[in-house]
PDB file of C-alpha atoms in Angstrom:
ATOM      1  CA  MET A  11      -6.719  20.152  -9.753  1.00 45.00           C
ATOM      2  CA  LYS A  12      -6.330  21.894  -6.406  1.00 49.00           C
ATOM      3  CA  LEU A  13     -10.067  22.359  -5.883  1.00 50.00           C
ATOM      4  CA  PRO A  14     -10.970  18.633  -6.191  1.00 56.00           C
ATOM      5  CA  LEU A  15      -8.181  17.700  -3.780  1.00 61.00           C
ATOM      6  CA  TRP A  16      -9.330  20.267  -1.215  1.00 64.00           C
ATOM      7  CA  LEU A  17     -12.939  19.229  -1.748  1.00 66.00           C
ATOM      8  CA  CYS A  18     -12.039  15.566  -1.249  1.00 65.00           C
ATOM      9  CA  ALA A  19     -10.145  16.384   1.949  1.00 68.00           C
ATOM     10  CA  TRP A  20     -13.083  18.430   3.280  1.00 69.00           C
ATOM     11  CA  LEU A  21     -15.588  15.681   2.476  1.00 69.00           C
ATOM     12  CA  LEU A  22     -13.355  13.054   4.068  1.00 67.00           C
ATOM     13  CA  ALA A  23     -13.031  15.145   7.251  1.00 71.00           C
ATOM     14  CA  ALA A  24     -16.807  15.697   7.370  1.00 72.00           C
ATOM     15  CA  GLU A  25     -17.400  11.982   6.863  1.00 68.00           C
ATOM     16  CA  CYS A  26     -15.031  11.082   9.708  1.00 70.00           C
ATOM     17  CA  VAL A  27     -16.754  13.565  12.039  1.00 71.00           C
ATOM     18  CA  MET A  28     -20.160  12.155  11.131  1.00 71.00           C
ATOM     19  CA  ILE A  29     -18.983   8.611  11.861  1.00 68.00           C
ATOM     20  CA  LEU A  30     -17.247   9.462  15.128  1.00 67.00           C
ATOM     21  CA  VAL A  31     -20.013  11.679  16.522  1.00 69.00           C
ATOM     22  CA  PHE A  32     -23.381  10.665  15.103  1.00 69.00           C
ATOM     23  CA  ILE A  33     -23.341   7.131  13.689  1.00 70.00           C
ATOM     24  CA  PRO A  34     -24.265   4.433  16.259  1.00 66.00           C
ATOM     25  CA  GLY A  35     -22.583   1.032  16.201  1.00 62.00           C
ATOM     26  CA  ARG A  36     -25.925  -0.724  15.645  1.00 74.00           C
ATOM     27  CA  TRP A  37     -26.389   1.229  12.405  1.00 74.00           C
ATOM     28  CA  THR A  38     -23.063   0.033  11.015  1.00 78.00           C
ATOM     29  CA  ASP A  39     -23.817  -3.536  12.147  1.00 80.00           C
ATOM     30  CA  ARG A  40     -27.008  -3.550  10.067  1.00 85.00           C
ATOM     31  CA  ALA A  41     -25.215  -1.983   7.088  1.00 82.00           C
ATOM     32  CA  ILE A  42     -22.544  -4.696   7.190  1.00 83.00           C
ATOM     33  CA  GLN A  43     -25.150  -7.462   7.369  1.00 86.00           C
ATOM     34  CA  LYS A  44     -27.147  -6.089   4.433  1.00 89.00           C
ATOM     35  CA  GLU A  45     -24.031  -5.560   2.326  1.00 88.00           C
ATOM     36  CA  SER A  46     -22.832  -9.079   3.124  1.00 88.00           C
ATOM     37  CA  THR A  47     -26.129 -10.429   1.807  1.00 89.00           C
ATOM     38  CA  LEU A  48     -25.693  -8.480  -1.436  1.00 90.00           C
ATOM     39  CA  ILE A  49     -22.130  -9.761  -1.845  1.00 89.00           C
ATOM     40  CA  LYS A  50     -23.323 -13.361  -1.417  1.00 89.00           C
ATOM     41  CA  GLN A  51     -26.004 -12.806  -4.047  1.00 89.00           C
ATOM     42  CA  HIS A  52     -23.514 -11.466  -6.610  1.00 86.00           C
ATOM     43  CA  PHE A  53     -20.395 -13.516  -5.822  1.00 86.00           C
ATOM     44  CA  GLY A  54     -21.769 -16.698  -4.290  1.00 86.00           C
ATOM     45  CA  THR A  55     -20.701 -18.321  -1.051  1.00 87.00           C
ATOM     46  CA  GLN A  56     -17.122 -19.051  -2.148  1.00 89.00           C
ATOM     47  CA  GLY A  57     -16.533 -15.528  -3.395  1.00 88.00           C
ATOM     48  CA  TYR A  58     -18.035 -14.066  -0.236  1.00 89.00           C
ATOM     49  CA  LEU A  59     -15.839 -16.241   1.992  1.00 92.00           C
ATOM     50  CA  TRP A  60     -12.700 -15.147   0.110  1.00 93.00           C
ATOM     51  CA  ILE A  61     -13.640 -11.462   0.445  1.00 92.00           C
ATOM     52  CA  GLU A  62     -14.528 -11.811   4.132  1.00 92.00           C
ATOM     53  CA  THR A  63     -11.331 -13.745   4.888  1.00 93.00           C
ATOM     54  CA  GLN A  64      -9.153 -11.188   3.131  1.00 94.00           C
ATOM     55  CA  ALA A  65     -10.868  -8.265   4.870  1.00 93.00           C
ATOM     56  CA  SER A  66     -10.569  -9.993   8.261  1.00 93.00           C
ATOM     57  CA  LYS A  67      -6.825 -10.541   7.728  1.00 95.00           C
ATOM     58  CA  TRP A  68      -6.263  -6.874   6.904  1.00 95.00           C
ATOM     59  CA  PHE A  69      -8.402  -5.731   9.833  1.00 94.00           C
ATOM     60  CA  ARG A  70      -6.663  -7.991  12.343  1.00 94.00           C
ATOM     61  CA  ALA A  71      -3.195  -7.019  11.127  1.00 94.00           C
ATOM     62  CA  SER A  72      -3.855  -3.264  11.113  1.00 93.00           C
ATOM     63  CA  MET A  73      -6.156  -2.834  14.129  1.00 90.00           C
ATOM     64  CA  ILE A  74      -5.859  -5.834  16.481  1.00 91.00           C
ATOM     65  CA  ASP A  75      -2.323  -7.213  16.173  1.00 92.00           C
ATOM     66  CA  SER A  76      -0.861  -3.710  15.848  1.00 90.00           C
ATOM     67  CA  GLY A  77      -2.433  -2.665  19.172  1.00 88.00           C
ATOM     68  CA  VAL A  78      -4.371   0.255  17.655  1.00 88.00           C
ATOM     69  CA  TYR A  79      -7.754  -1.008  18.858  1.00 87.00           C
ATOM     70  CA  ALA A  80      -6.466  -1.681  22.392  1.00 86.00           C
ATOM     71  CA  GLY A  81      -4.837   1.757  22.470  1.00 87.00           C
ATOM     72  CA  ILE A  82      -8.078   3.483  21.478  1.00 83.00           C
ATOM     73  CA  ARG A  83     -10.003   1.625  24.184  1.00 82.00           C
ATOM     74  CA  ARG A  84      -7.387   2.506  26.818  1.00 81.00           C
ATOM     75  CA  ALA A  85      -7.602   6.167  25.832  1.00 77.00           C
ATOM     76  CA  TYR A  86     -11.385   6.462  26.173  1.00 73.00           C
ATOM     77  CA  LEU A  87     -12.589   3.554  28.334  1.00 71.00           C
ATOM     78  CA  PRO A  88     -11.396   2.386  31.781  1.00 66.00           C
ATOM     79  CA  ASP A  89     -10.210  -1.172  32.280  1.00 63.00           C
ATOM     80  CA  LYS A  90     -11.516  -3.408  35.094  1.00 58.00           C
ATOM     81  CA  ALA A  91      -8.812  -2.320  37.545  1.00 57.00           C
ATOM     82  CA  GLN A  92      -9.565   1.374  37.002  1.00 55.00           C
ATOM     83  CA  HIS A  93     -13.268   0.667  37.304  1.00 54.00           C
ATOM     84  CA  LYS A  94     -12.773  -0.980  40.725  1.00 55.00           C
ATOM     85  CA  ARG A  95     -10.606   1.887  41.976  1.00 56.00           C
ATOM     86  CA  SER A  96     -13.302   4.453  41.252  1.00 55.00           C
ATOM     87  CA  ASN A  97     -14.709   4.060  44.830  1.00 55.00           C
ATOM     88  CA  GLY A  98     -18.388   4.589  44.201  1.00 52.00           C
ATOM     89  CA  MET A  99     -17.927   6.855  41.179  1.00 49.00           C
ATOM     90  CA  GLU A 100     -18.089   4.013  38.694  1.00 53.00           C
ATOM     91  CA  HIS A 101     -21.608   4.980  37.565  1.00 58.00           C
ATOM     92  CA  PHE A 102     -20.938   8.707  37.302  1.00 55.00           C
ATOM     93  CA  ALA A 103     -19.499   8.673  33.767  1.00 57.00           C
ATOM     94  CA  ARG A 104     -21.481   5.695  32.481  1.00 66.00           C
ATOM     95  CA  PRO A 105     -23.292   7.735  29.770  1.00 69.00           C
ATOM     96  CA  TRP A 106     -19.937   8.957  28.444  1.00 68.00           C
ATOM     97  CA  PHE A 107     -18.458   5.442  28.434  1.00 70.00           C
ATOM     98  CA  THR A 108     -21.538   4.046  26.690  1.00 75.00           C
ATOM     99  CA  TRP A 109     -21.348   6.774  24.047  1.00 74.00           C
ATOM    100  CA  ALA A 110     -17.581   6.344  23.604  1.00 75.00           C
ATOM    101  CA  GLU A 111     -17.890   2.570  23.269  1.00 79.00           C
ATOM    102  CA  GLY A 112     -20.544   3.034  20.591  1.00 78.00           C
ATOM    103  CA  ARG A 113     -18.255   5.424  18.685  1.00 80.00           C
ATOM    104  CA  ILE A 114     -15.349   2.996  18.864  1.00 83.00           C
ATOM    105  CA  LYS A 115     -17.525   0.159  17.635  1.00 83.00           C
ATOM    106  CA  ALA A 116     -18.838   2.281  14.755  1.00 82.00           C
ATOM    107  CA  LEU A 117     -15.297   3.278  13.798  1.00 84.00           C
ATOM    108  CA  MET A 118     -14.083  -0.331  13.830  1.00 87.00           C
ATOM    109  CA  ASN A 119     -17.072  -1.401  11.736  1.00 86.00           C
ATOM    110  CA  VAL A 120     -16.378   1.314   9.175  1.00 86.00           C
ATOM    111  CA  ILE A 121     -12.721   0.286   8.953  1.00 89.00           C
ATOM    112  CA  TYR A 122     -13.690  -3.367   8.542  1.00 91.00           C
ATOM    113  CA  GLN A 123     -16.225  -2.475   5.857  1.00 90.00           C
ATOM    114  CA  PHE A 124     -13.556  -0.422   4.074  1.00 90.00           C
ATOM    115  CA  TYR A 125     -11.406  -3.550   3.909  1.00 93.00           C
ATOM    116  CA  VAL A 126     -14.364  -5.573   2.600  1.00 92.00           C
ATOM    117  CA  ARG A 127     -14.829  -3.072  -0.224  1.00 92.00           C
ATOM    118  CA  LEU A 128     -11.097  -3.035  -0.892  1.00 92.00           C
ATOM    119  CA  ALA A 129     -11.187  -6.828  -1.198  1.00 92.00           C
ATOM    120  CA  LEU A 130     -14.135  -6.438  -3.576  1.00 91.00           C
ATOM    121  CA  LEU A 131     -12.068  -4.070  -5.693  1.00 90.00           C
ATOM    122  CA  LEU A 132      -9.213  -6.577  -5.677  1.00 90.00           C
ATOM    123  CA  ALA A 133     -11.615  -9.322  -6.801  1.00 89.00           C
ATOM    124  CA  TRP A 134     -12.813  -7.186  -9.711  1.00 88.00           C
ATOM    125  CA  LEU A 135      -9.323  -5.991 -10.682  1.00 87.00           C
ATOM    126  CA  PRO A 136      -8.413  -8.801 -13.136  1.00 87.00           C
ATOM    127  CA  TYR A 137     -11.622  -8.212 -15.082  1.00 85.00           C
ATOM    128  CA  MET A 138     -11.094  -4.455 -15.051  1.00 83.00           C
ATOM    129  CA  LEU A 139      -7.602  -4.893 -16.504  1.00 84.00           C
ATOM    130  CA  ILE A 140      -9.211  -6.681 -19.455  1.00 86.00           C
ATOM    131  CA  LEU A 141     -11.249  -3.512 -20.088  1.00 82.00           C
ATOM    132  CA  LEU A 142      -8.478  -1.066 -19.200  1.00 82.00           C
ATOM    133  CA  ALA A 143      -5.925  -2.442 -21.663  1.00 83.00           C
ATOM    134  CA  PRO A 144      -8.043  -2.015 -24.845  1.00 82.00           C
ATOM    135  CA  ALA A 145      -9.418   1.355 -23.671  1.00 82.00           C
ATOM    136  CA  ALA A 146      -5.913   2.721 -23.044  1.00 80.00           C
ATOM    137  CA  LEU A 147      -4.604   1.182 -26.279  1.00 82.00           C
ATOM    138  CA  ASP A 148      -7.483   2.637 -28.296  1.00 77.00           C
ATOM    139  CA  GLY A 149      -6.909   6.099 -26.839  1.00 75.00           C
ATOM    140  CA  TRP A 150      -3.151   5.924 -27.446  1.00 75.00           C
ATOM    141  CA  LEU A 151      -3.586   4.721 -31.058  1.00 76.00           C
ATOM    142  CA  ALA A 152      -6.151   7.469 -31.704  1.00 74.00           C
ATOM    143  CA  TRP A 153      -3.641  10.022 -30.398  1.00 70.00           C
ATOM    144  CA  LYS A 154      -0.851   8.584 -32.574  1.00 71.00           C
ATOM    145  CA  ILE A 155      -3.095   8.805 -35.656  1.00 70.00           C
ATOM    146  CA  LYS A 156      -4.025  12.405 -34.888  1.00 69.00           C
ATOM    147  CA  ARG A 157      -0.337  13.284 -34.719  1.00 67.00           C
ATOM    148  CA  THR A 158       0.101  12.274 -38.363  1.00 70.00           C
ATOM    149  CA  ASN A 159      -2.879  14.185 -39.814  1.00 65.00           C
ATOM    150  CA  PHE A 160      -4.951  17.246 -39.083  1.00 62.00           C
ATOM    151  CA  ASP A 161      -7.584  15.588 -36.897  1.00 63.00           C
ATOM    152  CA  TYR A 162      -8.743  17.845 -34.084  1.00 64.00           C
ATOM    153  CA  VAL A 163      -7.561  17.142 -30.546  1.00 66.00           C
ATOM    154  CA  SER A 164     -10.130  18.537 -28.140  1.00 73.00           C
ATOM    155  CA  PRO A 165      -8.611  20.251 -25.086  1.00 78.00           C
ATOM    156  CA  ALA A 166     -12.099  20.429 -23.557  1.00 79.00           C
ATOM    157  CA  ILE A 167     -12.668  16.669 -23.812  1.00 78.00           C
ATOM    158  CA  HIS A 168      -9.187  16.048 -22.438  1.00 77.00           C
ATOM    159  CA  ARG A 169      -9.670  18.426 -19.501  1.00 82.00           C
ATOM    160  CA  TYR A 170     -13.181  17.319 -18.546  1.00 83.00           C
ATOM    161  CA  SER A 171     -12.322  13.634 -18.946  1.00 82.00           C
ATOM    162  CA  LEU A 172      -9.277  14.058 -16.717  1.00 84.00           C
ATOM    163  CA  HIS A 173     -11.298  15.952 -14.109  1.00 83.00           C
ATOM    164  CA  GLY A 174     -14.071  13.371 -14.334  1.00 85.00           C
ATOM    165  CA  LEU A 175     -11.563  10.561 -13.850  1.00 85.00           C
ATOM    166  CA  MET A 176     -10.115  12.248 -10.765  1.00 84.00           C
ATOM    167  CA  PHE A 177     -13.563  12.947  -9.285  1.00 83.00           C
ATOM    168  CA  LEU A 178     -14.604   9.362  -9.981  1.00 85.00           C
ATOM    169  CA  LEU A 179     -11.623   7.837  -8.191  1.00 82.00           C
ATOM    170  CA  MET A 180     -11.917  10.281  -5.271  1.00 82.00           C
ATOM    171  CA  GLY A 181     -15.625   9.549  -5.022  1.00 82.00           C
ATOM    172  CA  LEU A 182     -14.958   5.810  -4.947  1.00 84.00           C
ATOM    173  CA  GLY A 183     -12.558   6.330  -2.045  1.00 81.00           C
ATOM    174  CA  LEU A 184     -15.186   8.315  -0.146  1.00 81.00           C
ATOM    175  CA  ILE A 185     -17.854   5.705  -0.882  1.00 83.00           C
ATOM    176  CA  PHE A 186     -15.587   3.026   0.590  1.00 85.00           C
ATOM    177  CA  LEU A 187     -15.841   4.817   3.971  1.00 81.00           C
ATOM    178  CA  LEU A 188     -19.586   5.421   3.932  1.00 80.00           C
ATOM    179  CA  PRO A 189     -21.344   3.688   6.854  1.00 79.00           C
ATOM    180  CA  LEU A 190     -24.181   2.698   4.527  1.00 80.00           C
ATOM    181  CA  THR A 191     -25.108  -0.412   2.570  1.00 85.00           C
ATOM    182  CA  ILE A 192     -23.434  -0.160  -0.845  1.00 86.00           C
ATOM    183  CA  ASN A 193     -24.336  -2.410  -3.763  1.00 88.00           C
ATOM    184  CA  PRO A 194     -21.105  -4.232  -4.723  1.00 88.00           C
ATOM    185  CA  MET A 195     -21.890  -3.707  -8.421  1.00 88.00           C
ATOM    186  CA  ILE A 196     -21.068  -0.016  -8.038  1.00 89.00           C
ATOM    187  CA  ILE A 197     -17.350  -0.915  -8.162  1.00 87.00           C
ATOM    188  CA  PRO A 198     -17.327  -2.419 -11.687  1.00 88.00           C
ATOM    189  CA  VAL A 199     -19.588   0.377 -12.943  1.00 89.00           C
ATOM    190  CA  VAL A 200     -17.180   3.018 -11.627  1.00 88.00           C
ATOM    191  CA  MET A 201     -14.144   1.180 -12.980  1.00 87.00           C
ATOM    192  CA  MET A 202     -15.696   0.720 -16.439  1.00 88.00           C
ATOM    193  CA  THR A 203     -16.516   4.420 -16.553  1.00 89.00           C
ATOM    194  CA  ALA A 204     -12.938   5.187 -15.498  1.00 87.00           C
ATOM    195  CA  CYS A 205     -11.623   3.053 -18.376  1.00 86.00           C
ATOM    196  CA  VAL A 206     -13.723   5.008 -20.883  1.00 86.00           C
ATOM    197  CA  LEU A 207     -12.587   8.344 -19.459  1.00 86.00           C
ATOM    198  CA  LEU A 208      -8.947   7.240 -19.556  1.00 85.00           C
ATOM    199  CA  GLY A 209      -9.325   6.395 -23.243  1.00 82.00           C
ATOM    200  CA  TRP A 210     -10.706   9.878 -23.912  1.00 82.00           C
ATOM    201  CA  VAL A 211      -7.887  11.457 -21.942  1.00 82.00           C
ATOM    202  CA  LEU A 212      -5.227   9.621 -23.945  1.00 81.00           C
ATOM    203  CA  GLY A 213      -6.999  10.137 -27.266  1.00 76.00           C
ATOM    204  CA  ASN A 214      -7.167  13.902 -26.791  1.00 74.00           C
ATOM    205  CA  TRP A 215      -3.705  14.521 -25.397  1.00 75.00           C
ATOM    206  CA  GLN A 216      -2.121  17.708 -26.693  1.00 70.00           C
ATOM    207  CA  LYS A 217      -0.133  17.128 -29.884  1.00 57.00           C
ATOM    208  CA  ARG A 218       3.591  17.656 -29.833  1.00 54.00           C
ATOM    209  CA  ILE A 219       5.687  17.953 -32.973  1.00 48.00           C
TER     210      ILE A 219
END
């Protein structure tokens, strides 16, 4: 499983570079607005308000109250006092400050949208547990039955299902950071597929006497 982990790390690094260098804040603003509309359509106003409230709490606690956002701004943007002390040079670096402010805004939007998607996952979790329990139980019972007879346990199905499960979960993590509009229904689809793969993994576990 070393290759998927390295691949995930490389893709995550590339995604962060793309966000920090190329993605404008206006782009992420539009993506958030469109995704919010989709969430309202699927979850209704009450569900949307719960998701937005939860995401806002996480964002404020991790970025605002912790001082991370203020620290990032101090590192790349001058405050009012520094701006006044520039003595006629205040317009010299304006393009850099405009670009840096856009990058900071895009980064904050991506982090906020990550929390929105995490809240979505949390909202779906009780329903996914209803699917996960029978899928895991079915796979475990199938494995127990195969231990008592000569039914074939497929190492290939076990290996590819396990790899598919890992790729699926890694891919979901990467999707959570994408600065694009994501249909909220992708989360239950991914989780249902993960439940099926987990059942195959358990059902084809290597026999031990």
